[in-house]
Amino acid sequence: MARPHVLILGLGIAGSSIAAHLAAKGYRVTGIEQFGPLHDRGSSHGDTRIFRRVPREGAAYVGMATRSWDGWREWSQLAGETLMVTCGGIDAGPADSAVVAASEDLSRAHGLPCDILTGTAFNQRHPLFNLPPSWRVAFQPKSGFVRPDSTRVFLHAWARSNGARLLHDTRVDGIDPGTTGVAVRTAHETIEGDILIASAGGWMPKLFPDLALPLTPERRVIAWFDAGASADGSVPIFCLDGEGGWYGMPTPDGMIKLGHDKHLNQRIDPDNPTLEPDVADATRLAPCIQRYFNGISSEPAAMKACIYTLTPDKHFVVDRHPAHDNIVLFSCCSGHGFKYAPAYGGIAEDFIRGVARPDLAVMGLKRSGQRTVRYSE
Ligand SMILES: Cc1cc2nc3c(=O)[nH]c(=O)nc-3n(C[C@H](O)[C@H](O)[C@H](O)COP(=O)(O)OP(=O)(O)OC[C@H]3O[C@@H](n4cnc5c(N)ncnc54)[C@H](O)[C@@H]3O)c2cc1C
């Protein structure tokens, strides 16, 4: 039997990885994206994203992390360039930090390497850091960072080489679900397919207003601080459980890239974002550099704003549309969805083939499970 024609609405990292996977598996694929191939108006652009082999957000993510640990290396081979850099990473915080405990527990439960250090011992290993001496530090050698823009370039080329039709600068204005197929309307054409994967990030609530999806787009700002020669390949990525949560990583050009887990809690309309970073953003981020690093100016060398799409429990939304079997909602949101990209194609394929995924119940529309582990305030 011929494989179904899959329409993919939105080519951020979710849609791009699903398109590439399905095309490689012989599906007919049409991807539709409102902006250009490397646009920076969603959540999937830029130079780096954290990869953590230990997904402390919960057991539901372990399978994705396992698949992705292999997947990033397979993709690097296919792309002919390094898409994942394994520099190690830490979850660090006070002795009672839930983040550090979750990281340690999950490592132990799944036999993943994890060294527990004091802040003092960690600072001695990595003099760029100035963590409080009494902090607990869970060091994971299998953490690092991945390369968003290079990954999107690779995925689009790979998808096309397997026959996918990828339309950019093409906005979907409407979805018409039918009983045997589904169609999407753009300014120029109506495209018909058998099944639709909706991977539209912060625009999902606008596309499905009747579903009252629990997705809130927020404005976030990331800053780069010049660490010069100190930010060599030995600097680990970091998640620090202080003042509501900091995360960051070294970049290949000698910077420390930094974000705050809540930043300024600003809701935005993704079609009308007020994104330009300003002094309030710099002031929000500077304390992390002042408190937890040595010898780095807390004046950002650069800042960039982008869209974070959040659920109240910080889990993804991956489920079938409650009224239309041939629409799958796929939002790898809440600020931790880039790293698992190599796993998304297989998940989407399971939905297409009707394979049950009880392991993803926590991402369903009717979930009532646990929240992800949170940074302390
Ligand atoms: C600043 C920042 C830092 C982050 N750090 C990390 C990290 O370190 N590690 C990690 O794992 N994750 C991280 N994340 C999260 C991760 O990047 C996101 O979860 C992920 O990129 C979301 O991808 P997506 O494809 O679901 O959404 P998006 O990237 O937003 O893609 C959705 C796409 O749909 C398109 N679209 C929407 N509506 C339409 C329409 N009507 N017609 C056509 N196209 C449409 C949009 O233009 C967009 O391209 C971070 C996110 C941000 C913003």
PDB file of N, CA, C and O and ligand atoms in Angstrom, residues 9-15 32-35 39 42-44 48-51 170-173 199-203 207 220 222 247 249 306-308 330-340, ligand 1:
ATOM      1  N   LEU A   9       3.008  21.308   8.984  1.00  0.00           N
ATOM      2  CA  LEU A   9       2.740  22.742   9.095  1.00  0.00           C
ATOM      3  C   LEU A   9       3.734  23.347  10.081  1.00  0.00           C
ATOM      4  O   LEU A   9       3.617  23.154  11.291  1.00  0.00           O
ATOM      5  N   GLY A  10       4.726  24.076   9.555  1.00  0.00           N
ATOM      6  CA  GLY A  10       5.743  24.685  10.419  1.00  0.00           C
ATOM      7  C   GLY A  10       7.039  23.918  10.324  1.00  0.00           C
ATOM      8  O   GLY A  10       7.074  22.713  10.612  1.00  0.00           O
ATOM      9  N   LEU A  11       8.106  24.621   9.891  1.00  0.00           N
ATOM     10  CA  LEU A  11       9.405  23.953   9.744  1.00  0.00           C
ATOM     11  C   LEU A  11      10.428  24.540  10.706  1.00  0.00           C
ATOM     12  O   LEU A  11      11.510  24.975  10.330  1.00  0.00           O
ATOM     13  N   GLY A  12      10.054  24.589  12.004  1.00  0.00           N
ATOM     14  CA  GLY A  12      11.054  24.788  13.051  1.00  0.00           C
ATOM     15  C   GLY A  12      11.788  23.467  13.213  1.00  0.00           C
ATOM     16  O   GLY A  12      11.770  22.620  12.309  1.00  0.00           O
ATOM     17  N   ILE A  13      12.388  23.259  14.374  1.00  0.00           N
ATOM     18  CA  ILE A  13      13.154  22.011  14.510  1.00  0.00           C
ATOM     19  C   ILE A  13      12.231  20.797  14.508  1.00  0.00           C
ATOM     20  O   ILE A  13      12.581  19.740  13.961  1.00  0.00           O
ATOM     21  N   ALA A  14      11.018  20.927  15.071  1.00  0.00           N
ATOM     22  CA  ALA A  14      10.117  19.764  15.092  1.00  0.00           C
ATOM     23  C   ALA A  14       9.725  19.388  13.663  1.00  0.00           C
ATOM     24  O   ALA A  14       9.934  18.248  13.226  1.00  0.00           O
ATOM     25  N   GLY A  15       9.176  20.358  12.931  1.00  0.00           N
ATOM     26  CA  GLY A  15       8.715  20.057  11.571  1.00  0.00           C
ATOM     27  C   GLY A  15       9.854  19.638  10.655  1.00  0.00           C
ATOM     28  O   GLY A  15       9.701  18.725   9.832  1.00  0.00           O
ATOM     29  N   ILE A  32       5.342  23.113   5.038  1.00  0.00           N
ATOM     30  CA  ILE A  32       4.930  24.483   4.721  1.00  0.00           C
ATOM     31  C   ILE A  32       5.351  25.397   5.869  1.00  0.00           C
ATOM     32  O   ILE A  32       4.967  25.171   7.023  1.00  0.00           O
ATOM     33  N   GLU A  33       6.128  26.423   5.529  1.00  0.00           N
ATOM     34  CA  GLU A  33       6.684  27.331   6.544  1.00  0.00           C
ATOM     35  C   GLU A  33       6.428  28.780   6.121  1.00  0.00           C
ATOM     36  O   GLU A  33       6.685  29.147   4.975  1.00  0.00           O
ATOM     37  N   GLN A  34       5.948  29.576   7.069  1.00  0.00           N
ATOM     38  CA  GLN A  34       5.563  30.948   6.721  1.00  0.00           C
ATOM     39  C   GLN A  34       6.759  31.876   6.472  1.00  0.00           C
ATOM     40  O   GLN A  34       6.611  32.899   5.800  1.00  0.00           O
ATOM     41  N   PHE A  35       7.919  31.529   7.040  1.00  0.00           N
ATOM     42  CA  PHE A  35       9.105  32.389   6.867  1.00  0.00           C
ATOM     43  C   PHE A  35      10.183  31.652   6.056  1.00  0.00           C
ATOM     44  O   PHE A  35       9.973  30.533   5.608  1.00  0.00           O
ATOM     45  N   HIS A  39      15.012  31.453   9.226  1.00  0.00           N
ATOM     46  CA  HIS A  39      14.429  32.624   9.905  1.00  0.00           C
ATOM     47  C   HIS A  39      14.658  32.561  11.419  1.00  0.00           C
ATOM     48  O   HIS A  39      14.906  31.485  11.987  1.00  0.00           O
ATOM     49  N   GLY A  42      10.935  32.258  15.216  1.00  0.00           N
ATOM     50  CA  GLY A  42      10.319  31.229  16.054  1.00  0.00           C
ATOM     51  C   GLY A  42      11.230  30.902  17.226  1.00  0.00           C
ATOM     52  O   GLY A  42      11.752  31.808  17.900  1.00  0.00           O
ATOM     53  N   SER A  43      11.461  29.599  17.442  1.00  0.00           N
ATOM     54  CA  SER A  43      12.282  29.179  18.589  1.00  0.00           C
ATOM     55  C   SER A  43      13.496  28.350  18.182  1.00  0.00           C
ATOM     56  O   SER A  43      14.263  27.946  19.049  1.00  0.00           O
ATOM     57  N   SER A  44      13.676  28.095  16.892  1.00  0.00           N
ATOM     58  CA  SER A  44      14.643  27.058  16.507  1.00  0.00           C
ATOM     59  C   SER A  44      15.905  27.583  15.821  1.00  0.00           C
ATOM     60  O   SER A  44      16.625  26.818  15.206  1.00  0.00           O
ATOM     61  N   THR A  48      23.639  27.725  19.139  1.00  0.00           N
ATOM     62  CA  THR A  48      23.785  26.598  20.066  1.00  0.00           C
ATOM     63  C   THR A  48      22.492  26.345  20.853  1.00  0.00           C
ATOM     64  O   THR A  48      21.708  27.263  21.098  1.00  0.00           O
ATOM     65  N   ARG A  49      22.294  25.102  21.249  1.00  0.00           N
ATOM     66  CA  ARG A  49      21.263  24.709  22.220  1.00  0.00           C
ATOM     67  C   ARG A  49      21.869  23.621  23.099  1.00  0.00           C
ATOM     68  O   ARG A  49      22.625  22.775  22.613  1.00  0.00           O
ATOM     69  N   ILE A  50      21.478  23.630  24.349  1.00  0.00           N
ATOM     70  CA  ILE A  50      21.979  22.617  25.284  1.00  0.00           C
ATOM     71  C   ILE A  50      21.466  21.225  24.915  1.00  0.00           C
ATOM     72  O   ILE A  50      20.298  21.065  24.584  1.00  0.00           O
ATOM     73  N   PHE A  51      22.370  20.255  25.009  1.00  0.00           N
ATOM     74  CA  PHE A  51      21.969  18.845  24.967  1.00  0.00           C
ATOM     75  C   PHE A  51      22.302  18.236  26.327  1.00  0.00           C
ATOM     76  O   PHE A  51      23.425  18.366  26.812  1.00  0.00           O
ATOM     77  N   THR A 170       5.519  30.746   2.955  1.00  0.00           N
ATOM     78  CA  THR A 170       4.161  30.304   2.595  1.00  0.00           C
ATOM     79  C   THR A 170       3.383  30.083   3.889  1.00  0.00           C
ATOM     80  O   THR A 170       3.652  29.133   4.633  1.00  0.00           O
ATOM     81  N   ARG A 171       2.446  30.968   4.149  1.00  0.00           N
ATOM     82  CA  ARG A 171       1.700  30.866   5.407  1.00  0.00           C
ATOM     83  C   ARG A 171       0.425  30.051   5.207  1.00  0.00           C
ATOM     84  O   ARG A 171      -0.298  30.246   4.224  1.00  0.00           O
ATOM     85  N   VAL A 172       0.164  29.166   6.134  1.00  0.00           N
ATOM     86  CA  VAL A 172      -1.099  28.433   6.120  1.00  0.00           C
ATOM     87  C   VAL A 172      -2.160  29.318   6.765  1.00  0.00           C
ATOM     88  O   VAL A 172      -2.034  29.733   7.916  1.00  0.00           O
ATOM     89  N   ASP A 173      -3.216  29.591   5.990  1.00  0.00           N
ATOM     90  CA  ASP A 173      -4.281  30.472   6.491  1.00  0.00           C
ATOM     91  C   ASP A 173      -5.475  29.693   7.023  1.00  0.00           C
ATOM     92  O   ASP A 173      -6.333  30.264   7.696  1.00  0.00           O
ATOM     93  N   SER A 199       3.140  21.450  13.574  1.00  0.00           N
ATOM     94  CA  SER A 199       4.320  21.727  14.409  1.00  0.00           C
ATOM     95  C   SER A 199       4.619  23.219  14.303  1.00  0.00           C
ATOM     96  O   SER A 199       5.675  23.616  13.831  1.00  0.00           O
ATOM     97  N   ALA A 200       3.658  24.017  14.737  1.00  0.00           N
ATOM     98  CA  ALA A 200       3.704  25.462  14.500  1.00  0.00           C
ATOM     99  C   ALA A 200       4.139  26.257  15.726  1.00  0.00           C
ATOM    100  O   ALA A 200       3.919  27.480  15.785  1.00  0.00           O
ATOM    101  N   GLY A 201       4.746  25.610  16.717  1.00  0.00           N
ATOM    102  CA  GLY A 201       5.316  26.320  17.864  1.00  0.00           C
ATOM    103  C   GLY A 201       4.320  27.265  18.525  1.00  0.00           C
ATOM    104  O   GLY A 201       3.185  26.896  18.842  1.00  0.00           O
ATOM    105  N   GLY A 202       4.740  28.519  18.715  1.00  0.00           N
ATOM    106  CA  GLY A 202       3.918  29.503  19.420  1.00  0.00           C
ATOM    107  C   GLY A 202       2.661  29.914  18.685  1.00  0.00           C
ATOM    108  O   GLY A 202       1.803  30.611  19.249  1.00  0.00           O
ATOM    109  N   TRP A 203       2.516  29.491  17.445  1.00  0.00           N
ATOM    110  CA  TRP A 203       1.314  29.826  16.661  1.00  0.00           C
ATOM    111  C   TRP A 203       0.218  28.772  16.811  1.00  0.00           C
ATOM    112  O   TRP A 203      -0.863  28.928  16.266  1.00  0.00           O
ATOM    113  N   LEU A 207      -3.873  28.565  15.406  1.00  0.00           N
ATOM    114  CA  LEU A 207      -4.320  27.628  14.374  1.00  0.00           C
ATOM    115  C   LEU A 207      -5.465  26.749  14.862  1.00  0.00           C
ATOM    116  O   LEU A 207      -6.274  26.279  14.072  1.00  0.00           O
ATOM    117  N   ARG A 220      11.669  35.835  25.390  1.00  0.00           N
ATOM    118  CA  ARG A 220      12.883  35.512  26.158  1.00  0.00           C
ATOM    119  C   ARG A 220      14.078  36.199  25.529  1.00  0.00           C
ATOM    120  O   ARG A 220      14.107  36.381  24.307  1.00  0.00           O
ATOM    121  N   ILE A 222      18.350  36.074  25.333  1.00  0.00           N
ATOM    122  CA  ILE A 222      19.605  35.364  25.573  1.00  0.00           C
ATOM    123  C   ILE A 222      20.727  36.387  25.415  1.00  0.00           C
ATOM    124  O   ILE A 222      20.657  37.245  24.533  1.00  0.00           O
ATOM    125  N   TYR A 247      20.608  29.100  32.824  1.00  0.00           N
ATOM    126  CA  TYR A 247      21.195  28.045  31.997  1.00  0.00           C
ATOM    127  C   TYR A 247      22.100  28.697  30.956  1.00  0.00           C
ATOM    128  O   TYR A 247      21.893  29.859  30.583  1.00  0.00           O
ATOM    129  N   MET A 249      25.895  28.038  28.220  1.00  0.00           N
ATOM    130  CA  MET A 249      26.867  27.150  27.592  1.00  0.00           C
ATOM    131  C   MET A 249      27.998  27.976  26.989  1.00  0.00           C
ATOM    132  O   MET A 249      27.823  29.174  26.734  1.00  0.00           O
ATOM    133  N   CYS A 306      13.789  36.013  21.557  1.00  0.00           N
ATOM    134  CA  CYS A 306      13.098  34.999  20.770  1.00  0.00           C
ATOM    135  C   CYS A 306      11.854  34.533  21.516  1.00  0.00           C
ATOM    136  O   CYS A 306      11.551  35.029  22.599  1.00  0.00           O
ATOM    137  N   ILE A 307      11.167  33.591  20.921  1.00  0.00           N
ATOM    138  CA  ILE A 307       9.888  33.129  21.472  1.00  0.00           C
ATOM    139  C   ILE A 307      10.063  31.781  22.167  1.00  0.00           C
ATOM    140  O   ILE A 307      10.602  30.842  21.583  1.00  0.00           O
ATOM    141  N   TYR A 308       9.613  31.722  23.391  1.00  0.00           N
ATOM    142  CA  TYR A 308       9.538  30.489  24.165  1.00  0.00           C
ATOM    143  C   TYR A 308       8.050  30.151  24.238  1.00  0.00           C
ATOM    144  O   TYR A 308       7.254  31.035  24.559  1.00  0.00           O
ATOM    145  N   PHE A 330       1.976  18.669  17.449  1.00  0.00           N
ATOM    146  CA  PHE A 330       3.352  18.332  17.853  1.00  0.00           C
ATOM    147  C   PHE A 330       4.072  19.609  18.275  1.00  0.00           C
ATOM    148  O   PHE A 330       4.588  20.349  17.450  1.00  0.00           O
ATOM    149  N   SER A 331       4.100  19.868  19.568  1.00  0.00           N
ATOM    150  CA  SER A 331       4.805  21.052  20.066  1.00  0.00           C
ATOM    151  C   SER A 331       5.844  20.642  21.099  1.00  0.00           C
ATOM    152  O   SER A 331       5.515  20.284  22.232  1.00  0.00           O
ATOM    153  N   CYS A 332       7.105  20.673  20.673  1.00  0.00           N
ATOM    154  CA  CYS A 332       8.210  20.306  21.573  1.00  0.00           C
ATOM    155  C   CYS A 332       8.642  21.587  22.290  1.00  0.00           C
ATOM    156  O   CYS A 332       9.682  22.157  22.021  1.00  0.00           O
ATOM    157  N   CYS A 333       7.805  22.016  23.213  1.00  0.00           N
ATOM    158  CA  CYS A 333       7.895  23.384  23.735  1.00  0.00           C
ATOM    159  C   CYS A 333       8.562  23.440  25.105  1.00  0.00           C
ATOM    160  O   CYS A 333       9.265  22.539  25.510  1.00  0.00           O
ATOM    161  N   SER A 334       8.309  24.537  25.801  1.00  0.00           N
ATOM    162  CA  SER A 334       8.698  24.747  27.189  1.00  0.00           C
ATOM    163  C   SER A 334      10.209  24.827  27.390  1.00  0.00           C
ATOM    164  O   SER A 334      10.714  24.497  28.471  1.00  0.00           O
ATOM    165  N   GLY A 335      10.899  25.242  26.355  1.00  0.00           N
ATOM    166  CA  GLY A 335      12.315  25.588  26.531  1.00  0.00           C
ATOM    167  C   GLY A 335      13.272  24.429  26.597  1.00  0.00           C
ATOM    168  O   GLY A 335      14.456  24.619  26.864  1.00  0.00           O
ATOM    169  N   HIS A 336      12.788  23.192  26.337  1.00  0.00           N
ATOM    170  CA  HIS A 336      13.751  22.084  26.377  1.00  0.00           C
ATOM    171  C   HIS A 336      13.576  21.126  25.201  1.00  0.00           C
ATOM    172  O   HIS A 336      13.923  19.945  25.280  1.00  0.00           O
ATOM    173  N   GLY A 337      13.068  21.661  24.081  1.00  0.00           N
ATOM    174  CA  GLY A 337      12.676  20.758  23.009  1.00  0.00           C
ATOM    175  C   GLY A 337      13.639  20.589  21.855  1.00  0.00           C
ATOM    176  O   GLY A 337      13.367  19.789  20.959  1.00  0.00           O
ATOM    177  N   PHE A 338      14.749  21.321  21.835  1.00  0.00           N
ATOM    178  CA  PHE A 338      15.619  21.190  20.669  1.00  0.00           C
ATOM    179  C   PHE A 338      16.403  19.883  20.697  1.00  0.00           C
ATOM    180  O   PHE A 338      16.573  19.202  19.684  1.00  0.00           O
ATOM    181  N   LYS A 339      16.885  19.557  21.874  1.00  0.00           N
ATOM    182  CA  LYS A 339      17.863  18.471  22.020  1.00  0.00           C
ATOM    183  C   LYS A 339      17.352  17.114  21.536  1.00  0.00           C
ATOM    184  O   LYS A 339      18.112  16.263  21.141  1.00  0.00           O
ATOM    185  N   TYR A 340      16.008  16.916  21.596  1.00  0.00           N
ATOM    186  CA  TYR A 340      15.463  15.601  21.254  1.00  0.00           C
ATOM    187  C   TYR A 340      15.067  15.494  19.788  1.00  0.00           C
ATOM    188  O   TYR A 340      14.355  14.556  19.398  1.00  0.00           O
TER     189      TYR A 340
HETATM  190  C1  LIG B   1      16.152  31.302  23.671  1.00  0.00           C
HETATM  191  C2  LIG B   1      15.849  29.839  23.651  1.00  0.00           C
HETATM  192  C3  LIG B   1      16.760  28.971  24.217  1.00  0.00           C
HETATM  193  C4  LIG B   1      16.487  27.606  24.224  1.00  0.00           C
HETATM  194  N1  LIG B   1      17.409  26.750  24.716  1.00  0.00           N
HETATM  195  C5  LIG B   1      17.232  25.423  24.567  1.00  0.00           C
HETATM  196  C6  LIG B   1      18.267  24.519  24.918  1.00  0.00           C
HETATM  197  O1  LIG B   1      19.339  24.938  25.349  1.00  0.00           O
HETATM  198  N2  LIG B   1      18.038  23.195  24.721  1.00  0.00           N
HETATM  199  C7  LIG B   1      16.872  22.711  24.208  1.00  0.00           C
HETATM  200  O2  LIG B   1      16.736  21.490  24.074  1.00  0.00           O
HETATM  201  N3  LIG B   1      15.871  23.546  23.865  1.00  0.00           N
HETATM  202  C8  LIG B   1      16.031  24.884  24.019  1.00  0.00           C
HETATM  203  N4  LIG B   1      15.054  25.754  23.651  1.00  0.00           N
HETATM  204  C9  LIG B   1      13.771  25.222  23.186  1.00  0.00           C
HETATM  205  C10 LIG B   1      13.777  24.822  21.745  1.00  0.00           C
HETATM  206  O3  LIG B   1      14.592  25.652  20.967  1.00  0.00           O
HETATM  207  C11 LIG B   1      12.327  24.824  21.275  1.00  0.00           C
HETATM  208  O4  LIG B   1      11.584  23.996  22.159  1.00  0.00           O
HETATM  209  C12 LIG B   1      12.179  24.332  19.863  1.00  0.00           C
HETATM  210  O5  LIG B   1      13.037  25.050  19.003  1.00  0.00           O
HETATM  211  C13 LIG B   1      10.730  24.473  19.416  1.00  0.00           C
HETATM  212  O6  LIG B   1      10.659  24.079  18.058  1.00  0.00           O
HETATM  213  P1  LIG B   1       9.291  24.020  17.267  1.00  0.00           P
HETATM  214  O7  LIG B   1       9.619  23.478  15.948  1.00  0.00           O
HETATM  215  O8  LIG B   1       8.250  23.332  18.102  1.00  0.00           O
HETATM  216  O9  LIG B   1       8.790  25.539  17.203  1.00  0.00           O
HETATM  217  P2  LIG B   1       9.293  26.753  16.262  1.00  0.00           P
HETATM  218  O10 LIG B   1      10.757  26.782  16.162  1.00  0.00           O
HETATM  219  O11 LIG B   1       8.620  27.986  16.758  1.00  0.00           O
HETATM  220  O12 LIG B   1       8.722  26.387  14.844  1.00  0.00           O
HETATM  221  C14 LIG B   1       7.372  26.568  14.506  1.00  0.00           C
HETATM  222  C15 LIG B   1       7.345  27.002  13.057  1.00  0.00           C
HETATM  223  O13 LIG B   1       6.000  27.026  12.590  1.00  0.00           O
HETATM  224  C16 LIG B   1       5.900  28.105  11.681  1.00  0.00           C
HETATM  225  N5  LIG B   1       4.490  28.488  11.546  1.00  0.00           N
HETATM  226  C17 LIG B   1       3.648  28.888  12.522  1.00  0.00           C
HETATM  227  N6  LIG B   1       2.424  29.174  12.039  1.00  0.00           N
HETATM  228  C18 LIG B   1       2.489  28.938  10.710  1.00  0.00           C
HETATM  229  C19 LIG B   1       1.536  29.068   9.642  1.00  0.00           C
HETATM  230  N7  LIG B   1       0.272  29.474   9.868  1.00  0.00           N
HETATM  231  N8  LIG B   1       1.935  28.758   8.392  1.00  0.00           N
HETATM  232  C20 LIG B   1       3.194  28.334   8.135  1.00  0.00           C
HETATM  233  N9  LIG B   1       4.147  28.211   9.118  1.00  0.00           N
HETATM  234  C21 LIG B   1       3.792  28.510  10.382  1.00  0.00           C
HETATM  235  C22 LIG B   1       6.733  29.192  12.345  1.00  0.00           C
HETATM  236  O14 LIG B   1       7.101  30.218  11.462  1.00  0.00           O
HETATM  237  C23 LIG B   1       7.914  28.398  12.875  1.00  0.00           C
HETATM  238  O15 LIG B   1       8.990  28.336  11.957  1.00  0.00           O
HETATM  239  C24 LIG B   1      15.286  27.125  23.655  1.00  0.00           C
HETATM  240  C25 LIG B   1      14.380  28.015  23.076  1.00  0.00           C
HETATM  241  C26 LIG B   1      14.662  29.365  23.063  1.00  0.00           C
HETATM  242  C27 LIG B   1      13.686  30.287  22.410  1.00  0.00           C
END
